[in-house]
């Protein structure tokens, strides 16, 4: 059974490694962060099912971070502390913590707590996502977005299954939800996980009932197990639909889906059944001219839904952000805007604020020749800087998966590991995922 994706946040490296090793051994996908800043960055770029969060950290304490997340994008959270107290546990539970672990951590207690927390996540997956973008009409005047918007309006006239392809964070679920609204279905839009398809028929039945006269959506098709793929195919072909449970289906996949089908990772019958209509969702870097409008939309949505202070972007700040590569796509746009609204002061967001935040987002990554002044460097140093930036960017786009990275850049795994070590890139630190 495919396990969930877990984020471990603890300032003690030994504790991070211990928890990661235990959970990876059990089959979980694990990312780790040593600071609140790293944790925020990872949450802006990845989808997690569970967080293990240390209470005592140097930059921002775990309770404050939990409080911050509970207001915007809550997740089942297990708090960790070496100084357990009833007061701390009670405060954490008020903001959504589902359990409390004391150090030294018992392996049995850890696994039991994680399993219990993930069960609580199951019901949460049937609810609307708190992402403020979801369901909003796509904005932008670029030819790419205009064509996508027109295509969605056409597809809305059909009841066919739809496959949305695009990079992580590009807004695939956002467009799927907007399509659901355009189709004017009376039922709900239900986003489900592998856990609902792997062995727990009660959970799957609940999802189907909630999606009656609505839409069932799979956030990442490539993550479906063989069992889940068969179940999905049966749903598409109508084997599991009765008169009381009629629904439409949509799913999301990475651009590598065709190679995934060729390799057998995704079954051909499932792909053929789902790809009746395929919509390609472009990465933000392909429609940078729309970034100023995306920034304004993000500000308005965050002010309205999260009650953040209104601030406007200066022209210089907009131009800088328009020329940024946005490896995390729309998810990163929203995260950057939220940080600028929360941490800044004054009515205007300045170029300096935008520059400083981009450096925090990617401290080792800048492919801007004007800022790097590569032309003044010796060839060897310039090439090494480019390779370091290139592999870091590709690693993020591949969500830290070394196998996917090796396939994308055309290198053997062994050679790739040597190259990353030579460039000083630690995949487990850059992506915080154990491959």
Coordinates of C-alpha atoms in Angstrom, one line a residue:
X1 CA 0.0 0.0 0.0
X2 CA 1.3 3.5 -0.9
X3 CA 1.9 5.4 2.3
X4 CA 1.5 9.0 3.1
X5 CA 3.9 11.9 2.8
X6 CA 5.2 13.2 6.1
X7 CA 7.0 16.4 7.1
X8 CA 9.2 16.2 10.2
X9 CA 10.2 19.5 11.7
X10 CA 12.8 19.4 14.5
X11 CA 16.0 21.5 15.1
X12 CA 17.9 18.4 16.4
X13 CA 19.6 16.7 13.4
X14 CA 19.8 13.4 15.2
X15 CA 16.1 13.4 16.0
X16 CA 15.2 14.3 12.4
X17 CA 17.4 11.4 11.1
X18 CA 16.0 8.9 13.6
X19 CA 12.3 9.7 12.8
X20 CA 13.0 9.8 9.0
X21 CA 14.8 6.5 9.1
X22 CA 12.0 4.8 11.1
X23 CA 9.2 6.2 8.8
X24 CA 11.1 5.5 5.6
X25 CA 11.6 1.9 6.7
X26 CA 7.9 1.7 7.0
X27 CA 7.4 2.9 3.5
X28 CA 6.5 6.5 4.1
X29 CA 7.7 9.4 2.0
X30 CA 9.5 11.8 4.4
X31 CA 10.7 15.4 4.2
X32 CA 12.6 17.0 7.0
X33 CA 13.2 20.6 8.1
X34 CA 15.4 22.0 10.8
X35 CA 13.8 25.4 11.1
X36 CA 10.4 27.0 10.8
X37 CA 11.6 28.8 7.7
X38 CA 12.5 25.5 6.0
X39 CA 9.2 24.0 7.0
X40 CA 7.2 26.9 5.5
X41 CA 9.2 26.6 2.3
X42 CA 8.5 22.8 2.0
X43 CA 4.8 23.2 2.8
X44 CA 4.6 25.9 0.0
X45 CA 6.0 23.4 -2.6
X46 CA 4.7 20.0 -1.5
X47 CA 1.5 18.2 -0.5
X48 CA 1.7 16.6 2.9
X49 CA -0.6 14.2 4.8
X50 CA 0.9 14.6 8.2
X51 CA 3.3 16.9 10.1
X52 CA 5.5 15.9 13.1
X53 CA 6.5 19.2 14.8
X54 CA 8.9 20.0 17.6
X55 CA 7.6 22.5 20.1
X56 CA 11.0 24.1 21.0
X57 CA 12.9 25.5 18.1
X58 CA 15.2 28.5 17.9
X59 CA 13.6 30.7 15.2
X60 CA 9.8 30.1 15.7
X61 CA 8.4 27.7 18.3
X62 CA 6.2 24.9 17.2
X63 CA 3.1 26.2 18.8
X64 CA 3.3 29.4 16.9
X65 CA 3.9 27.6 13.7
X66 CA 1.0 25.3 14.4
X67 CA -1.2 28.3 15.1
X68 CA -0.1 29.9 11.8
X69 CA -0.9 26.8 9.8
X70 CA -4.2 26.2 11.5
X71 CA -5.5 29.5 10.2
X72 CA -4.6 28.8 6.6
X73 CA -3.9 25.2 5.6
X74 CA -4.4 22.9 8.6
X75 CA -3.0 19.3 8.6
X76 CA -3.0 16.5 11.2
X77 CA 0.0 17.4 13.4
X78 CA 1.8 15.4 16.0
X79 CA 3.7 17.6 18.5
X80 CA 7.2 16.6 19.7
X81 CA 8.9 17.8 22.9
X82 CA 11.7 16.9 25.2
X83 CA 10.0 18.9 28.0
X84 CA 6.5 17.6 28.0
X85 CA 3.9 19.5 29.9
X86 CA 0.1 19.4 30.3
X87 CA -0.2 23.1 29.4
X88 CA 1.8 22.7 26.2
X89 CA -0.2 19.6 25.1
X90 CA -3.5 21.4 25.8
X91 CA -2.4 24.5 23.9
X92 CA -1.3 22.4 20.9
X93 CA -4.6 20.4 20.9
X94 CA -6.5 23.7 20.7
X95 CA -4.8 24.5 17.4
X96 CA -5.4 21.1 15.9
X97 CA -2.6 18.8 17.2
X98 CA -3.8 15.2 17.2
X99 CA -1.1 13.7 19.4
X100 CA 1.9 14.6 21.6
X101 CA 5.2 12.6 21.7
X102 CA 7.9 13.1 24.3
X103 CA 11.6 12.6 23.7
X104 CA 13.3 10.2 23.8
X105 CA 10.9 8.9 21.2
X106 CA 9.6 5.3 21.4
X107 CA 9.6 3.7 17.9
X108 CA 6.4 1.8 18.7
X109 CA 4.7 4.9 20.1
X110 CA 5.8 6.9 17.0
X111 CA 4.4 4.4 14.5
X112 CA 1.2 4.0 16.5
X113 CA 0.7 7.8 16.6
X114 CA 1.4 8.3 12.9
X115 CA -1.0 5.6 11.9
X116 CA -3.7 7.0 14.1
X117 CA -3.1 10.6 12.8
X118 CA -3.3 9.4 9.2
X119 CA -6.7 7.8 9.9
X120 CA -7.9 11.2 11.1
X121 CA -6.6 12.6 7.8
X122 CA -9.0 10.4 5.8
X123 CA -12.1 12.3 6.8
X124 CA -10.3 15.6 6.2
X125 CA -9.5 14.6 2.6
X126 CA -13.2 14.6 1.9
X127 CA -13.5 18.3 2.7
X128 CA -12.9 21.3 0.6
X129 CA -9.2 22.3 0.4
X130 CA -8.4 25.6 2.2
X131 CA -6.2 26.8 -0.7
X132 CA -7.7 30.2 -1.5
X133 CA -6.9 29.7 -5.2
X134 CA -9.1 26.7 -5.6
X135 CA -12.3 27.3 -7.5
X136 CA -11.4 30.8 -8.6
X137 CA -11.5 31.7 -12.3
X138 CA -8.0 31.6 -13.9
X139 CA -6.7 35.1 -14.4
X140 CA -4.3 36.3 -17.1
X141 CA -4.3 37.8 -20.5
X142 CA -1.5 35.8 -22.0
X143 CA -2.3 33.6 -25.0
X144 CA -1.5 30.4 -23.0
X145 CA -4.0 31.2 -20.3
X146 CA -6.6 32.5 -22.7
X147 CA -6.5 29.2 -24.7
X148 CA -6.7 27.2 -21.5
X149 CA -9.7 29.2 -20.3
X150 CA -11.5 28.7 -23.7
X151 CA -10.7 25.0 -23.7
X152 CA -12.2 24.6 -20.2
X153 CA -15.3 26.4 -21.3
X154 CA -15.6 23.9 -24.2
X155 CA -14.9 20.8 -22.0
X156 CA -17.5 22.0 -19.5
X157 CA -20.2 21.1 -22.0
X158 CA -19.2 17.4 -21.8
X159 CA -19.4 14.8 -19.0
X160 CA -16.1 13.1 -20.2
X161 CA -13.3 12.2 -17.7
X162 CA -10.6 14.9 -17.8
X163 CA -6.8 14.5 -17.2
X164 CA -5.0 17.6 -16.1
X165 CA -1.2 17.4 -16.7
X166 CA 1.3 19.9 -15.4
X167 CA 4.1 20.4 -12.8
X168 CA 3.6 20.3 -9.1
X169 CA 2.0 23.5 -7.9
X170 CA 0.9 24.6 -11.4
X171 CA -2.8 24.7 -10.4
X172 CA -4.1 21.5 -11.7
X173 CA -6.6 21.0 -8.9
X174 CA -7.6 24.7 -9.2
X175 CA -8.6 24.2 -12.8
X176 CA -10.3 20.9 -12.0
X177 CA -12.4 22.7 -9.4
X178 CA -13.2 25.6 -11.8
X179 CA -14.3 23.0 -14.4
X180 CA -16.6 21.4 -11.8
X181 CA -18.2 24.9 -11.2
X182 CA -18.6 25.5 -14.9
X183 CA -20.4 22.1 -15.3
X184 CA -22.9 23.3 -12.7
X185 CA -23.1 19.9 -11.1
X186 CA -25.3 20.0 -7.9
X187 CA -22.9 17.6 -6.1
X188 CA -19.6 18.2 -4.3
X189 CA -16.0 18.2 -5.6
X190 CA -14.2 15.5 -3.7
X191 CA -10.4 15.2 -3.7
X192 CA -9.3 11.8 -2.6
X193 CA -6.1 10.0 -1.7
X194 CA -4.6 6.5 -2.3
X195 CA -5.7 5.5 1.2
X196 CA -9.3 5.7 0.1
X197 CA -8.6 3.2 -2.7
X198 CA -6.4 0.7 -1.0
X199 CA -8.3 -1.7 1.0
X200 CA -10.7 0.5 3.0
X201 CA -14.0 0.2 1.1
X202 CA -15.9 2.2 3.8
X203 CA -13.8 5.3 3.1
X204 CA -14.1 4.8 -0.6
X205 CA -17.9 4.4 -0.3
X206 CA -18.0 7.6 1.7
X207 CA -16.1 9.5 -1.0
X208 CA -18.4 8.2 -3.7
X209 CA -21.5 9.2 -1.8
X210 CA -20.1 12.7 -1.2
X211 CA -19.4 13.0 -4.9
X212 CA -22.9 12.0 -6.0
X213 CA -23.9 14.4 -8.8
X214 CA -20.4 15.9 -8.4
X215 CA -16.8 15.2 -9.2
X216 CA -14.2 12.8 -7.9
X217 CA -10.6 14.0 -8.3
X218 CA -7.3 12.3 -7.9
X219 CA -4.5 14.8 -7.1
X220 CA -1.6 12.7 -8.5
X221 CA -2.3 9.8 -10.8
X222 CA 1.3 8.5 -10.8
X223 CA 1.1 7.9 -7.0
X224 CA -1.8 5.4 -7.4
X225 CA -0.9 1.8 -6.6
X226 CA -1.9 -1.0 -8.9
X227 CA -4.9 -1.7 -6.8
X228 CA -5.9 1.9 -6.8
X229 CA -5.4 2.1 -10.6
X230 CA -7.8 -0.9 -11.1
X231 CA -10.4 0.7 -8.8
X232 CA -10.1 4.0 -10.6
X233 CA -10.5 2.3 -14.0
X234 CA -13.6 0.5 -12.8
X235 CA -15.1 3.8 -11.6
X236 CA -14.4 5.5 -14.9
X237 CA -16.0 2.6 -16.8
X238 CA -19.1 2.8 -14.6
X239 CA -18.7 -0.6 -12.8
X240 CA -19.1 1.0 -9.4
X241 CA -21.7 3.7 -10.3
X242 CA -25.3 3.1 -9.5
X243 CA -28.4 5.2 -10.0
X244 CA -27.8 6.7 -6.5
X245 CA -24.1 7.5 -7.1
X246 CA -23.4 9.2 -10.3
X247 CA -20.3 11.4 -10.6
X248 CA -17.8 12.7 -13.0
X249 CA -14.0 12.0 -12.7
X250 CA -10.9 14.1 -13.2
X251 CA -7.3 13.6 -12.2
X252 CA -3.9 15.3 -12.2
X253 CA -0.6 14.0 -13.5
X254 CA 2.9 15.3 -14.0
X255 CA 4.3 16.0 -17.5
X256 CA 6.1 12.7 -17.3
X257 CA 2.9 10.7 -17.6
X258 CA 3.6 9.4 -21.1
X259 CA 6.9 7.9 -19.9
X260 CA 5.1 6.6 -16.8
X261 CA 2.7 4.8 -19.1
X262 CA 5.4 3.4 -21.3
X263 CA 7.3 2.1 -18.3
X264 CA 4.2 0.5 -16.8
X265 CA 4.0 2.7 -13.8
X266 CA 0.6 3.9 -14.9
X267 CA -1.5 1.2 -16.6
X268 CA -2.4 1.7 -20.3
X269 CA -6.1 0.9 -19.7
X270 CA -6.4 3.5 -17.0
X271 CA -4.6 6.1 -19.1
X272 CA -6.8 5.4 -22.1
X273 CA -9.9 5.6 -20.0
X274 CA -8.9 8.9 -18.3
X275 CA -7.2 10.7 -21.2
X276 CA -10.4 11.1 -23.2
X277 CA -9.8 14.8 -22.7
X278 CA -6.3 16.0 -21.6
X279 CA -5.7 19.6 -20.5
X280 CA -2.1 20.8 -20.1
X281 CA -1.7 23.3 -17.3
X282 CA 1.4 25.4 -18.0
X283 CA 4.1 26.4 -15.4
X284 CA 4.1 30.0 -14.3
X285 CA 7.4 30.6 -16.1
X286 CA 5.7 30.1 -19.4
X287 CA 3.3 33.0 -18.8
X288 CA 5.3 35.4 -16.8
X289 CA 3.5 38.4 -18.4
X290 CA 0.6 37.4 -16.1
X291 CA 2.6 37.4 -12.9
X292 CA 1.6 41.0 -11.9
X293 CA -2.1 40.0 -12.3
X294 CA -1.4 36.8 -10.3
X295 CA 0.2 38.9 -7.5
X296 CA -2.8 41.2 -7.4
X297 CA -5.2 38.3 -7.3
X298 CA -3.2 36.6 -4.5
X299 CA -3.2 39.8 -2.4
X300 CA -7.0 40.2 -2.8
X301 CA -7.7 36.6 -1.9
X302 CA -5.4 36.6 1.1
X303 CA -6.9 39.9 2.4
X304 CA -10.4 38.5 2.0
X305 CA -10.0 34.9 3.2
X306 CA -7.2 35.2 5.8
X307 CA -7.7 38.8 6.8
X308 CA -4.1 39.9 6.1
X309 CA -3.2 43.6 5.8
X310 CA -3.5 45.0 2.3
X311 CA -0.3 46.0 0.6
X312 CA 0.3 46.8 -3.1
X313 CA 3.4 45.9 -5.1
X314 CA 5.7 48.6 -6.5
X315 CA 6.3 48.5 -10.2
X316 CA 10.0 47.5 -9.6
X317 CA 8.9 44.6 -7.3
X318 CA 6.4 43.4 -9.9
X319 CA 9.1 43.5 -12.6
X320 CA 11.5 41.5 -10.4
X321 CA 8.9 38.8 -9.6
X322 CA 7.8 38.7 -13.2
X323 CA 11.3 37.7 -14.2
X324 CA 11.6 35.0 -11.5
X325 CA 11.4 31.4 -12.6
X326 CA 8.8 30.3 -10.0
X327 CA 9.9 26.6 -9.6
X328 CA 7.0 26.1 -7.2
X329 CA 4.5 27.7 -9.6
X330 CA 1.2 29.1 -8.3
X331 CA 1.7 27.5 -4.9
X332 CA 4.9 29.4 -4.5
X333 CA 3.3 32.6 -5.8
X334 CA 0.7 32.4 -3.0
X335 CA 3.3 31.6 -0.4
X336 CA 5.6 34.5 -1.4
X337 CA 2.7 37.0 -1.4
X338 CA 1.5 35.8 2.0
X339 CA 5.0 36.2 3.5
X340 CA 5.3 39.7 2.0
X341 CA 2.0 40.7 3.5
X342 CA 2.7 39.3 6.9
X343 CA 6.3 40.3 7.4
X344 CA 6.5 43.7 5.7
X345 CA 5.4 47.1 6.8
X346 CA 4.0 50.1 4.9
X347 CA 1.5 50.2 2.1
X348 CA 3.9 49.3 -0.7
X349 CA 5.9 46.1 -1.2
X350 CA 9.3 47.3 -2.4
X351 CA 11.9 45.8 -4.7
X352 CA 14.3 45.2 -1.8
X353 CA 11.6 43.2 0.1
X354 CA 11.0 41.1 -3.0
X355 CA 14.7 40.5 -3.6
X356 CA 15.4 39.5 0.1
X357 CA 12.5 37.1 0.1
X358 CA 13.6 35.4 -3.2
X359 CA 17.1 35.0 -1.7
X360 CA 15.5 33.3 1.4
X361 CA 13.4 31.0 -0.9
X362 CA 16.5 30.0 -2.9
X363 CA 19.7 30.9 -1.0
X364 CA 21.9 28.9 -3.3
X365 CA 20.0 29.3 -6.5
X366 CA 20.0 32.3 -8.8
X367 CA 20.2 31.8 -12.6
X368 CA 20.1 35.5 -13.3
X369 CA 23.2 36.5 -15.2
X370 CA 23.0 40.1 -14.2
X371 CA 22.9 39.2 -10.5
X372 CA 25.5 36.4 -10.7
X373 CA 27.7 38.3 -13.1
X374 CA 28.8 35.0 -14.6
X375 CA 30.5 36.7 -17.6
X376 CA 33.2 37.9 -15.2
X377 CA 33.9 34.4 -13.9
X378 CA 36.4 31.9 -15.2
X379 CA 34.8 29.2 -17.4
X380 CA 35.2 26.4 -14.8
X381 CA 33.6 28.4 -12.0
X382 CA 30.8 29.7 -14.2
X383 CA 30.1 26.1 -15.4
X384 CA 30.0 24.8 -11.8
X385 CA 27.7 27.5 -10.7
X386 CA 25.4 26.8 -13.6
X387 CA 25.4 23.1 -12.9
X388 CA 24.7 23.6 -9.2
X389 CA 21.7 25.9 -10.0
X390 CA 20.5 23.6 -12.8
X391 CA 20.5 20.4 -10.6
X392 CA 18.9 22.2 -7.7
X393 CA 16.1 23.5 -9.9
X394 CA 15.6 20.1 -11.5
X395 CA 15.6 18.4 -8.1
X396 CA 12.8 20.7 -7.0
X397 CA 10.8 20.2 -10.2
X398 CA 11.2 16.4 -9.6
X399 CA 10.0 16.9 -6.0
X400 CA 13.2 15.4 -4.7
X401 CA 12.8 12.0 -6.4
X402 CA 16.3 10.9 -7.5
X403 CA 14.9 8.3 -9.9
X404 CA 12.8 10.8 -11.7
X405 CA 15.7 13.3 -11.8
X406 CA 18.1 10.7 -13.3
X407 CA 15.5 10.0 -16.0
X408 CA 14.9 13.6 -16.7
X409 CA 18.5 14.7 -17.0
X410 CA 19.6 11.5 -18.8
X411 CA 22.1 10.2 -16.2
X412 CA 22.7 7.0 -14.4
X413 CA 21.8 7.1 -10.8
X414 CA 25.4 6.4 -9.6
X415 CA 26.9 9.1 -11.9
X416 CA 24.1 11.5 -10.7
X417 CA 24.9 10.9 -7.0
X418 CA 28.6 11.5 -7.7
X419 CA 27.7 14.7 -9.6
X420 CA 25.5 16.0 -6.8
X421 CA 28.1 15.3 -4.1
X422 CA 30.8 17.1 -6.2
X423 CA 28.5 20.1 -6.4
X424 CA 27.8 20.0 -2.7
X425 CA 24.1 19.2 -3.2
X426 CA 22.6 16.9 -0.6
X427 CA 19.3 15.5 -2.1
X428 CA 17.9 14.7 1.4
X429 CA 18.6 18.3 2.5
X430 CA 17.5 20.0 -0.7
X431 CA 14.3 18.1 -1.2
X432 CA 14.1 16.8 2.4
X433 CA 13.0 13.5 1.0
X434 CA 14.7 10.1 1.3
X435 CA 14.7 8.4 -2.1

